[in-house]
């Protein structure tokens, strides 16, 4: 894909809108499908890889309308089945086509509190957009209706409006709910439970709210101001938030019920222990988990070298290991912090990469060098214990494995070195051990994830869980999906 | 927000703060620590809890002004508020009646050692404490240690107080006795813990050390604190901070502690300039 400047995208959209004006109300499905998919306007790759500002700038109004017009409003709406929170997708898109943005955002908000977040970070191509009829008829999932970009468009539109209606909260029930972790799962539960009139307190371990939206996802992909606004909305609803509070350590989980009078608890404590490759040299100076690297940059603002007290490693040549969104985030952050070269090393091919297509495209545009079918064998240190190179091995694709993806098989004797001073390991997380360590009666599986039933209820009455602490490393929207289920269960539980 | 209710200067660069933290004061156990962050742009640093009063609802922190954040903390006064303080973190010390225990505290390491000495003493152990410092001026908690132990040996590098030797010398003597100690707990600079572990190794005396590595979240999420213990990677914040000293790769740990040395040196220089300016006021 080549980079198209925003003004050209807008210009083309304007001309097309003008052309379609005459038959806007009589478009056939064939007409709709022939409207070209609208590209997301972005900052120039050679400029944005040196700043932390948001990369994707959002649709122009003309583009939003055109993209909405591409939707053929099919009756079976397969997109809704692909959405973990079941937003009425054809409904909100129709409202956009009619330029009723207020109605569009209201439809989304019936199911999702975090539209401006999900419109930015959801993996739509494997969810709502994967099954889109338009994409299917064009035989390319990347040509499906851009549901995510449209969601973002109306969410951003609402943020610019002055008079956003205050949230409606039912009268106090006298019941108290504790929420562990102020990330996407916890935020969702807080809103849904508070709406029913229950008192809600969120306990957050960090000094800032937002969880992975703040420590994990970089500013250039999700501006922190947006996350703050979502949390402010919760406060407006009367949700109490206690930061610097580690449930399990500052107060035991069971004490919250037995001593502090909470009637129900939701655990959304998120990801934990970063995984490493278990190869030679991983504890050399210059090797970081992506969690550490991103937390330094995002949560502690280490990219602002002038003002932040938290240092970040001064890297020149970086290797990032992994092919997911976190690997892309780490690679793109390293470029922005000043690395001259960033090598992304992944042992399968681009087709198997778990990262969103958009993140892969953006990373490449910004200059990240991709090494596919390669994997790290060992990290080599100098006499001072600092990283000086990474030894890699080449792979080829063999038979499909349990995941259905073709198994990468190493080519013996294919070892080669890349001279690097930094290695960032982005191959996932295990579960957070804190609540498990301090709450022996809570059932967990062998990976330490909390075991819940289909209603997100744990092995202890009144205690529910969802998000990464249940799913392992998953996505924002799946955490929100579980949050919705857990909130419904909690509301039912508190009715009895 | 946690209020500083009392501040003492224990030596030239060592300070003691009593800080309001009622929940932490109730929950904390020997061996645990807190993390604090002084401002929006600040750095999260771990500090061990050296004492706590659950009735009064405060904890005691003892720290040496060595880096940017500890210098800023040293400049705070009674009545000031610490913006962010979270804890207690880490796995508590395993306390039981081992029999006779030697507790070695080097420099500021005496602060985290003190609650462990108290805990082990209350569990019925016979306690010998070895306190070491570069000089008399830098020695802390001598009286408190004396009151909580059966025997106290003080040594200084320059001989300005107590014996003129390193802590490993009396430690070796205690290991050579007929009834050698059942356990050694050594807390201090990494190099001291390394050599204490080397001293006890030939005698087969179990040796527990408490590691103070670089941390960000302190809850097992970032992995910045990882150390090599028995050829396995461990996270100090959730697996530790205490480990078997005979298994810790101290050389790797010391290298990792210096990862940001260049930046710290320039910050440190800046801190001293600021301190001097304030001294003149």
Coordinates of N, CA and C in Angstrom, one line a residue, chain B residues 56-227:
Chain B
X56 N -1.7 3.1 65.1 CA -1.6 4.5 64.7 C -1.8 4.6 63.2
X57 N -1.7 3.5 62.5 CA -1.9 3.6 61.0 C -0.8 4.2 60.3
X58 N 0.4 4.0 60.7 CA 1.5 4.5 59.9 C 2.6 3.4 59.7
X59 N 3.4 3.7 58.6 CA 4.6 2.8 58.3 C 5.8 3.6 58.4
X60 N 7.0 2.9 58.6 CA 8.2 3.6 58.6 C 9.1 3.2 57.4
X61 N 9.6 4.2 56.7 CA 10.4 4.0 55.6 C 11.8 4.6 55.9
X62 N 12.9 3.8 55.6 CA 14.2 4.3 55.8 C 14.9 4.2 54.4
X63 N 15.5 5.3 54.0 CA 16.1 5.3 52.6 C 17.3 6.2 52.6
X64 N 18.1 5.9 51.6 CA 19.3 6.7 51.4 C 19.1 7.5 50.2
X65 N 19.4 8.8 50.3 CA 19.3 9.7 49.1 C 20.4 9.4 48.1
X66 N 20.1 8.6 47.1 CA 21.1 8.2 46.1 C 20.7 8.5 44.7
X67 N 19.4 8.5 44.4 CA 18.9 8.8 43.1 C 18.0 10.0 43.1
X68 N 17.5 10.3 41.9 CA 16.6 11.4 41.8 C 15.4 11.4 42.7
X69 N 14.7 10.3 42.7 CA 13.5 10.2 43.5 C 13.8 10.3 45.0
X70 N 14.8 9.6 45.5 CA 15.2 9.6 46.9 C 15.7 10.9 47.3
X71 N 16.3 11.7 46.4 CA 16.7 13.0 46.8 C 15.5 13.9 47.0
X72 N 14.5 13.8 46.0 CA 13.3 14.6 46.1 C 12.6 14.2 47.4
X73 N 12.6 12.9 47.8 CA 11.9 12.5 49.0 C 12.6 13.1 50.2
X74 N 13.9 13.1 50.2 CA 14.7 13.7 51.3 C 14.4 15.1 51.5
X75 N 14.0 15.8 50.4 CA 13.7 17.2 50.5 C 12.3 17.5 51.1
X76 N 11.5 16.4 51.2 CA 10.1 16.6 51.7 C 10.1 16.7 53.2
X77 N 9.0 17.3 53.8 CA 9.0 17.6 55.2 C 7.8 17.0 55.9
X78 N 7.8 17.0 57.2 CA 6.6 16.6 57.9 C 5.4 17.4 57.5
X79 N 4.3 16.8 57.3 CA 3.1 17.5 56.8 C 2.9 17.4 55.3
X80 N 4.0 17.1 54.6 CA 3.9 17.0 53.1 C 3.2 15.7 52.8
X81 N 2.7 15.6 51.6 CA 2.0 14.4 51.1 C 2.8 13.7 50.0
X82 N 2.9 12.4 50.1 CA 3.5 11.6 49.0 C 2.3 11.3 48.1
X83 N 2.5 11.7 46.8 CA 1.3 11.6 45.9 C 0.8 10.2 45.7
X84 N 1.7 9.2 45.5 CA 1.3 7.9 45.3 C 2.2 6.9 46.1
X85 N 1.5 6.0 46.8 CA 2.2 5.0 47.6 C 1.4 3.7 47.6
X86 N 2.0 2.6 47.2 CA 1.2 1.4 47.0 C 1.9 0.2 47.7
X87 N 1.1 -0.7 48.3 CA 1.8 -1.8 48.9 C 0.8 -2.5 49.8
X88 N 1.2 -3.4 50.7 CA 2.6 -4.0 50.7 C 2.8 -5.0 49.5
X89 N 4.0 -5.0 49.0 CA 4.3 -5.8 47.9 C 5.4 -6.9 48.2
X90 N 5.4 -7.9 47.4 CA 6.4 -8.9 47.6 C 5.9 -10.0 48.5
X91 N 6.6 -11.2 48.5 CA 6.2 -12.3 49.3 C 6.9 -12.1 50.7
X92 N 6.1 -12.2 51.8 CA 6.7 -12.0 53.1 C 7.8 -13.0 53.4
X93 N 8.6 -12.6 54.3 CA 9.7 -13.5 54.8 C 9.1 -14.8 55.4
X94 N 9.7 -15.9 55.1 CA 9.2 -17.1 55.8 C 9.8 -17.2 57.2
X95 N 8.8 -17.0 58.2 CA 9.2 -16.9 59.6 C 8.8 -18.2 60.3
X96 N 9.8 -18.9 60.9 CA 9.5 -20.0 61.8 C 10.6 -20.1 62.8
X97 N 10.5 -21.1 63.7 CA 11.6 -21.2 64.7 C 12.7 -22.2 64.1
X98 N 13.7 -21.5 63.5 CA 14.8 -22.3 62.8 C 15.8 -22.8 63.9
X99 N 15.9 -22.1 65.0 CA 16.9 -22.4 66.0 C 17.7 -21.1 66.2
X100 N 19.0 -21.1 65.7 CA 19.8 -19.9 65.8 C 19.9 -19.3 64.4
X101 N 19.7 -18.0 64.3 CA 19.8 -17.3 63.1 C 20.8 -16.1 63.2
X102 N 21.6 -16.0 62.1 CA 22.5 -14.8 62.1 C 21.9 -13.8 61.0
X103 N 21.6 -12.6 61.4 CA 21.1 -11.6 60.5 C 22.1 -10.5 60.3
X104 N 22.5 -10.4 59.0 CA 23.5 -9.5 58.6 C 22.9 -8.3 57.9
X105 N 23.2 -7.1 58.4 CA 22.7 -5.9 57.7 C 23.8 -5.0 57.3
X106 N 23.9 -4.6 56.0 CA 25.0 -3.8 55.6 C 24.4 -2.4 55.2
X107 N 24.9 -1.4 55.8 CA 24.5 0.0 55.4 C 23.0 0.1 55.6
X108 N 22.3 0.6 54.6 CA 20.9 0.9 54.6 C 20.1 -0.5 54.7
X109 N 20.8 -1.6 54.4 CA 20.1 -2.9 54.5 C 19.6 -3.2 55.9
X110 N 20.1 -2.5 56.9 CA 19.6 -2.7 58.2 C 18.1 -2.4 58.3
X111 N 17.6 -1.5 57.5 CA 16.2 -1.1 57.5 C 15.3 -2.2 57.2
X112 N 15.4 -2.9 56.0 CA 14.6 -4.0 55.8 C 14.8 -5.2 56.7
X113 N 16.0 -5.3 57.2 CA 16.4 -6.4 58.1 C 15.6 -6.3 59.4
X114 N 15.4 -5.1 59.9 CA 14.9 -4.9 61.3 C 13.5 -5.7 61.5
X115 N 12.5 -5.5 60.6 CA 11.3 -6.3 60.9 C 11.5 -7.8 60.8
X116 N 12.5 -8.2 60.0 CA 12.7 -9.7 59.9 C 13.3 -10.2 61.2
X117 N 14.3 -9.4 61.8 CA 14.8 -9.7 63.1 C 13.7 -9.8 64.1
X118 N 12.8 -8.8 64.1 CA 11.7 -8.9 65.1 C 10.9 -10.1 64.9
X119 N 10.5 -10.4 63.7 CA 9.7 -11.6 63.4 C 10.3 -12.9 63.8
X120 N 11.6 -13.0 63.5 CA 12.3 -14.2 63.8 C 12.5 -14.4 65.3
X121 N 12.7 -13.2 66.0 CA 12.9 -13.2 67.5 C 11.6 -13.7 68.1
X122 N 10.5 -13.1 67.6 CA 9.1 -13.4 68.2 C 8.8 -14.9 68.0
X123 N 9.4 -15.5 66.9 CA 9.1 -16.9 66.6 C 10.0 -17.8 67.5
X124 N 10.8 -17.3 68.3 CA 11.6 -18.1 69.3 C 13.1 -18.3 68.9
X125 N 13.5 -17.7 67.8 CA 14.9 -18.0 67.4 C 15.9 -17.3 68.3
X126 N 17.1 -17.8 68.3 CA 18.2 -17.1 69.0 C 18.9 -16.3 67.8
X127 N 19.0 -15.0 68.1 CA 19.4 -14.1 67.0 C 20.7 -13.4 67.3
X128 N 21.6 -13.6 66.3 CA 22.8 -12.8 66.3 C 22.7 -11.8 65.2
X129 N 22.9 -10.5 65.5 CA 22.9 -9.5 64.4 C 24.3 -9.0 64.1
X130 N 24.7 -9.0 62.9 CA 25.9 -8.3 62.5 C 25.6 -7.1 61.7
X131 N 25.9 -5.9 62.2 CA 25.6 -4.6 61.5 C 26.9 -4.1 61.0
X132 N 26.9 -3.8 59.7 CA 28.1 -3.2 59.1 C 27.8 -1.9 58.4
X133 N 28.8 -1.0 58.4 CA 28.7 0.3 57.7 C 30.1 0.8 57.3
X134 N 30.1 1.7 56.4 CA 31.5 2.2 56.0 C 32.1 2.9 57.1
X135 N 31.3 3.7 57.9 CA 31.9 4.4 59.1 C 30.8 4.5 60.1
X136 N 31.2 5.0 61.3 CA 30.3 5.2 62.4 C 29.0 6.0 62.1
X137 N 29.3 7.1 61.4 CA 28.3 8.0 61.0 C 27.1 7.3 60.2
X138 N 27.5 6.3 59.4 CA 26.5 5.7 58.5 C 25.8 4.5 59.1
X139 N 26.1 4.2 60.4 CA 25.5 3.1 61.1 C 24.1 3.4 61.5
X140 N 23.1 2.6 61.2 CA 21.7 2.9 61.6 C 21.1 1.8 62.4
X141 N 20.2 2.1 63.2 CA 19.3 1.1 64.0 C 20.1 0.3 65.0
X142 N 21.2 0.8 65.5 CA 22.0 0.0 66.4 C 21.2 -0.4 67.7
X143 N 20.6 0.6 68.3 CA 19.9 0.3 69.5 C 18.7 -0.6 69.3
X144 N 17.9 -0.3 68.3 CA 16.8 -1.2 68.0 C 17.2 -2.6 67.8
X145 N 18.3 -2.8 67.0 CA 18.8 -4.2 66.8 C 19.2 -4.8 68.1
X146 N 19.9 -4.0 68.9 CA 20.4 -4.6 70.2 C 19.2 -5.1 71.0
X147 N 18.1 -4.3 71.0 CA 17.0 -4.6 71.9 C 16.2 -5.9 71.3
X148 N 16.4 -6.2 70.0 CA 15.6 -7.3 69.4 C 16.5 -8.5 69.2
X149 N 17.7 -8.5 69.6 CA 18.6 -9.7 69.3 C 19.2 -10.2 70.6
X150 N 19.9 -11.4 70.5 CA 20.6 -11.9 71.6 C 22.1 -11.5 71.6
X151 N 22.5 -11.1 70.5 CA 23.9 -10.7 70.3 C 24.0 -9.7 69.2
X152 N 24.8 -8.7 69.4 CA 25.0 -7.7 68.3 C 26.5 -7.4 68.1
X153 N 26.9 -7.6 66.8 CA 28.3 -7.4 66.5 C 28.3 -6.2 65.5
X154 N 29.0 -5.2 65.8 CA 29.1 -4.0 64.9 C 30.4 -4.0 64.2
X155 N 30.5 -3.7 62.9 CA 31.8 -3.5 62.3 C 31.7 -2.4 61.3
X156 N 32.8 -1.6 61.2 CA 32.9 -0.6 60.2 C 34.1 -0.8 59.3
X157 N 34.0 -0.3 58.1 CA 35.1 -0.5 57.2 C 36.4 0.2 57.6
X158 N 36.2 1.4 58.2 CA 37.3 2.3 58.6 C 37.7 2.1 60.1
X159 N 37.0 1.3 60.8 CA 37.3 1.1 62.2 C 36.9 2.2 63.1
X160 N 36.1 3.1 62.6 CA 35.7 4.3 63.4 C 34.7 3.8 64.6
X161 N 34.2 2.6 64.5 CA 33.3 2.1 65.5 C 33.2 0.6 65.4
X162 N 33.1 -0.1 66.6 CA 33.1 -1.5 66.5 C 34.4 -2.1 66.0
X163 N 34.2 -3.3 65.4 CA 35.4 -4.0 64.8 C 35.7 -3.3 63.5
X164 N 37.0 -3.3 63.1 CA 37.4 -2.8 61.8 C 37.5 -4.0 60.9
X165 N 36.4 -4.3 60.2 CA 36.4 -5.4 59.3 C 35.1 -5.4 58.4
X166 N 35.0 -6.3 57.5 CA 33.8 -6.4 56.7 C 32.9 -7.4 57.4
X167 N 31.6 -7.4 57.1 CA 30.6 -8.2 57.9 C 30.9 -9.7 57.7
X168 N 31.6 -10.0 56.6 CA 31.9 -11.5 56.3 C 32.8 -12.1 57.3
X169 N 33.6 -11.2 58.0 CA 34.6 -11.8 59.0 C 33.9 -12.4 60.2
X170 N 33.1 -11.6 60.9 CA 32.3 -12.2 62.0 C 31.4 -13.3 61.6
X171 N 30.8 -13.2 60.4 CA 29.9 -14.2 59.8 C 30.6 -15.5 59.7
X172 N 31.9 -15.5 59.2 CA 32.7 -16.7 59.0 C 32.9 -17.3 60.4
X173 N 33.3 -16.4 61.4 CA 33.6 -16.9 62.7 C 32.4 -17.7 63.3
X174 N 31.2 -17.1 63.1 CA 30.0 -17.7 63.6 C 29.7 -19.1 63.0
X175 N 30.0 -19.2 61.7 CA 29.8 -20.4 60.9 C 30.8 -21.5 61.4
X176 N 32.0 -21.0 61.9 CA 33.1 -22.0 62.3 C 32.8 -22.5 63.7
X177 N 31.9 -21.9 64.4 CA 31.7 -22.4 65.8 C 31.1 -23.8 65.7
X178 N 31.1 -24.5 66.8 CA 30.6 -25.9 66.9 C 29.1 -25.9 66.5
X179 N 28.3 -25.0 67.2 CA 26.9 -25.0 66.8 C 26.7 -23.9 65.8
X180 N 27.0 -24.2 64.5 CA 26.9 -23.2 63.4 C 25.4 -22.8 63.3
X181 N 25.2 -21.6 62.7 CA 23.8 -21.1 62.6 C 22.9 -22.0 61.7
X182 N 21.6 -22.0 62.0 CA 20.7 -22.8 61.2 C 20.3 -22.0 59.9
X183 N 20.4 -20.7 60.1 CA 20.0 -19.8 58.9 C 20.7 -18.5 59.0
X184 N 21.1 -18.0 57.8 CA 21.6 -16.6 57.8 C 20.7 -15.8 56.9
X185 N 20.4 -14.6 57.4 CA 19.7 -13.6 56.5 C 20.6 -12.5 56.3
X186 N 20.9 -12.2 55.0 CA 21.8 -11.1 54.7 C 21.2 -10.1 53.8
X187 N 21.1 -8.8 54.3 CA 20.5 -7.8 53.4 C 21.5 -6.5 53.4
X188 N 21.8 -6.1 52.2 CA 22.7 -5.0 52.1 C 23.0 -4.8 50.6
X189 N 24.1 -4.1 50.3 CA 24.5 -3.9 48.9 C 24.7 -5.3 48.3
X190 N 24.4 -5.4 47.0 CA 24.5 -6.7 46.3 C 25.9 -7.3 46.5
X191 N 27.0 -6.5 46.5 CA 28.3 -7.1 46.6 C 28.4 -7.8 48.0
X192 N 27.8 -7.1 49.1 CA 27.9 -7.7 50.4 C 27.1 -9.0 50.5
X193 N 25.9 -9.0 49.8 CA 25.1 -10.2 49.9 C 25.8 -11.4 49.1
X194 N 26.5 -11.0 48.0 CA 27.2 -12.0 47.3 C 28.3 -12.6 48.2
X195 N 29.1 -11.8 48.9 CA 30.2 -12.4 49.6 C 29.7 -13.0 50.9
X196 N 28.6 -12.6 51.5 CA 28.0 -13.3 52.6 C 27.6 -14.7 52.2
X197 N 27.0 -14.8 51.0 CA 26.6 -16.1 50.4 C 27.8 -17.0 50.2
X198 N 28.9 -16.4 49.7 CA 30.1 -17.2 49.4 C 30.7 -17.6 50.7
X199 N 30.5 -16.8 51.8 CA 31.1 -17.1 53.1 C 30.4 -18.3 53.7
X200 N 29.1 -18.4 53.5 CA 28.3 -19.5 54.2 C 28.3 -20.7 53.4
X201 N 28.5 -20.6 52.1 CA 28.4 -21.8 51.2 C 29.2 -23.0 51.6
X202 N 30.5 -22.8 52.0 CA 31.3 -24.0 52.4 C 30.8 -24.7 53.6
X203 N 30.0 -23.9 54.4 CA 29.5 -24.4 55.7 C 28.1 -25.0 55.5
X204 N 27.6 -24.9 54.3 CA 26.2 -25.4 54.1 C 25.2 -24.8 54.9
X205 N 25.3 -23.5 55.2 CA 24.3 -22.8 56.0 C 23.4 -22.1 55.1
X206 N 22.1 -22.4 55.1 CA 21.1 -21.7 54.3 C 21.2 -20.2 54.4
X207 N 21.1 -19.5 53.3 CA 21.3 -18.1 53.4 C 20.3 -17.4 52.5
X208 N 19.5 -16.5 53.2 CA 18.5 -15.8 52.5 C 18.9 -14.4 52.3
X209 N 18.8 -13.9 51.0 CA 19.1 -12.5 50.7 C 17.8 -11.8 50.2
X210 N 17.8 -10.5 50.3 CA 16.6 -9.7 49.9 C 17.1 -8.8 48.8
X211 N 16.6 -8.9 47.6 CA 17.1 -8.2 46.4 C 16.3 -6.9 46.2
X212 N 17.0 -5.8 45.9 CA 16.4 -4.6 45.6 C 16.7 -4.2 44.1
X213 N 15.9 -4.6 43.2 CA 16.2 -4.4 41.8 C 15.4 -3.3 41.2
X214 N 15.6 -2.9 40.0 CA 14.8 -1.9 39.3 C 13.4 -2.5 39.1
X215 N 12.4 -1.7 39.4 CA 11.0 -2.1 39.2 C 10.2 -1.0 38.7
X216 N 9.1 -1.4 38.0 CA 8.1 -0.4 37.6 C 6.8 -0.6 38.3
X217 N 6.1 -1.7 37.9 CA 4.8 -1.9 38.5 C 4.9 -2.6 39.8
X218 N 5.8 -3.5 40.0 CA 5.9 -4.2 41.3 C 4.8 -5.3 41.5
X219 N 4.0 -5.6 40.5 CA 3.0 -6.6 40.6 C 3.1 -7.7 39.7
X220 N 4.3 -7.9 39.1 CA 4.5 -9.0 38.2 C 4.1 -8.8 36.8
X221 N 4.1 -7.6 36.3 CA 3.6 -7.3 35.0 C 4.8 -6.9 34.0
X222 N 5.8 -6.3 34.5 CA 6.8 -5.7 33.5 C 8.0 -6.6 33.4
X223 N 8.4 -7.3 34.4 CA 9.6 -8.2 34.3 C 10.9 -7.4 34.4
X224 N 10.9 -6.1 34.6 CA 12.1 -5.3 34.7 C 13.0 -5.8 35.9
X225 N 12.4 -6.4 36.9 CA 13.1 -6.8 38.1 C 13.7 -8.2 38.0
X226 N 13.6 -8.8 36.9 CA 14.0 -10.2 36.8 C 15.5 -10.5 37.2
X227 N 15.7 -11.6 37.8 CA 17.0 -12.0 38.2 C 17.2 -13.5 37.8

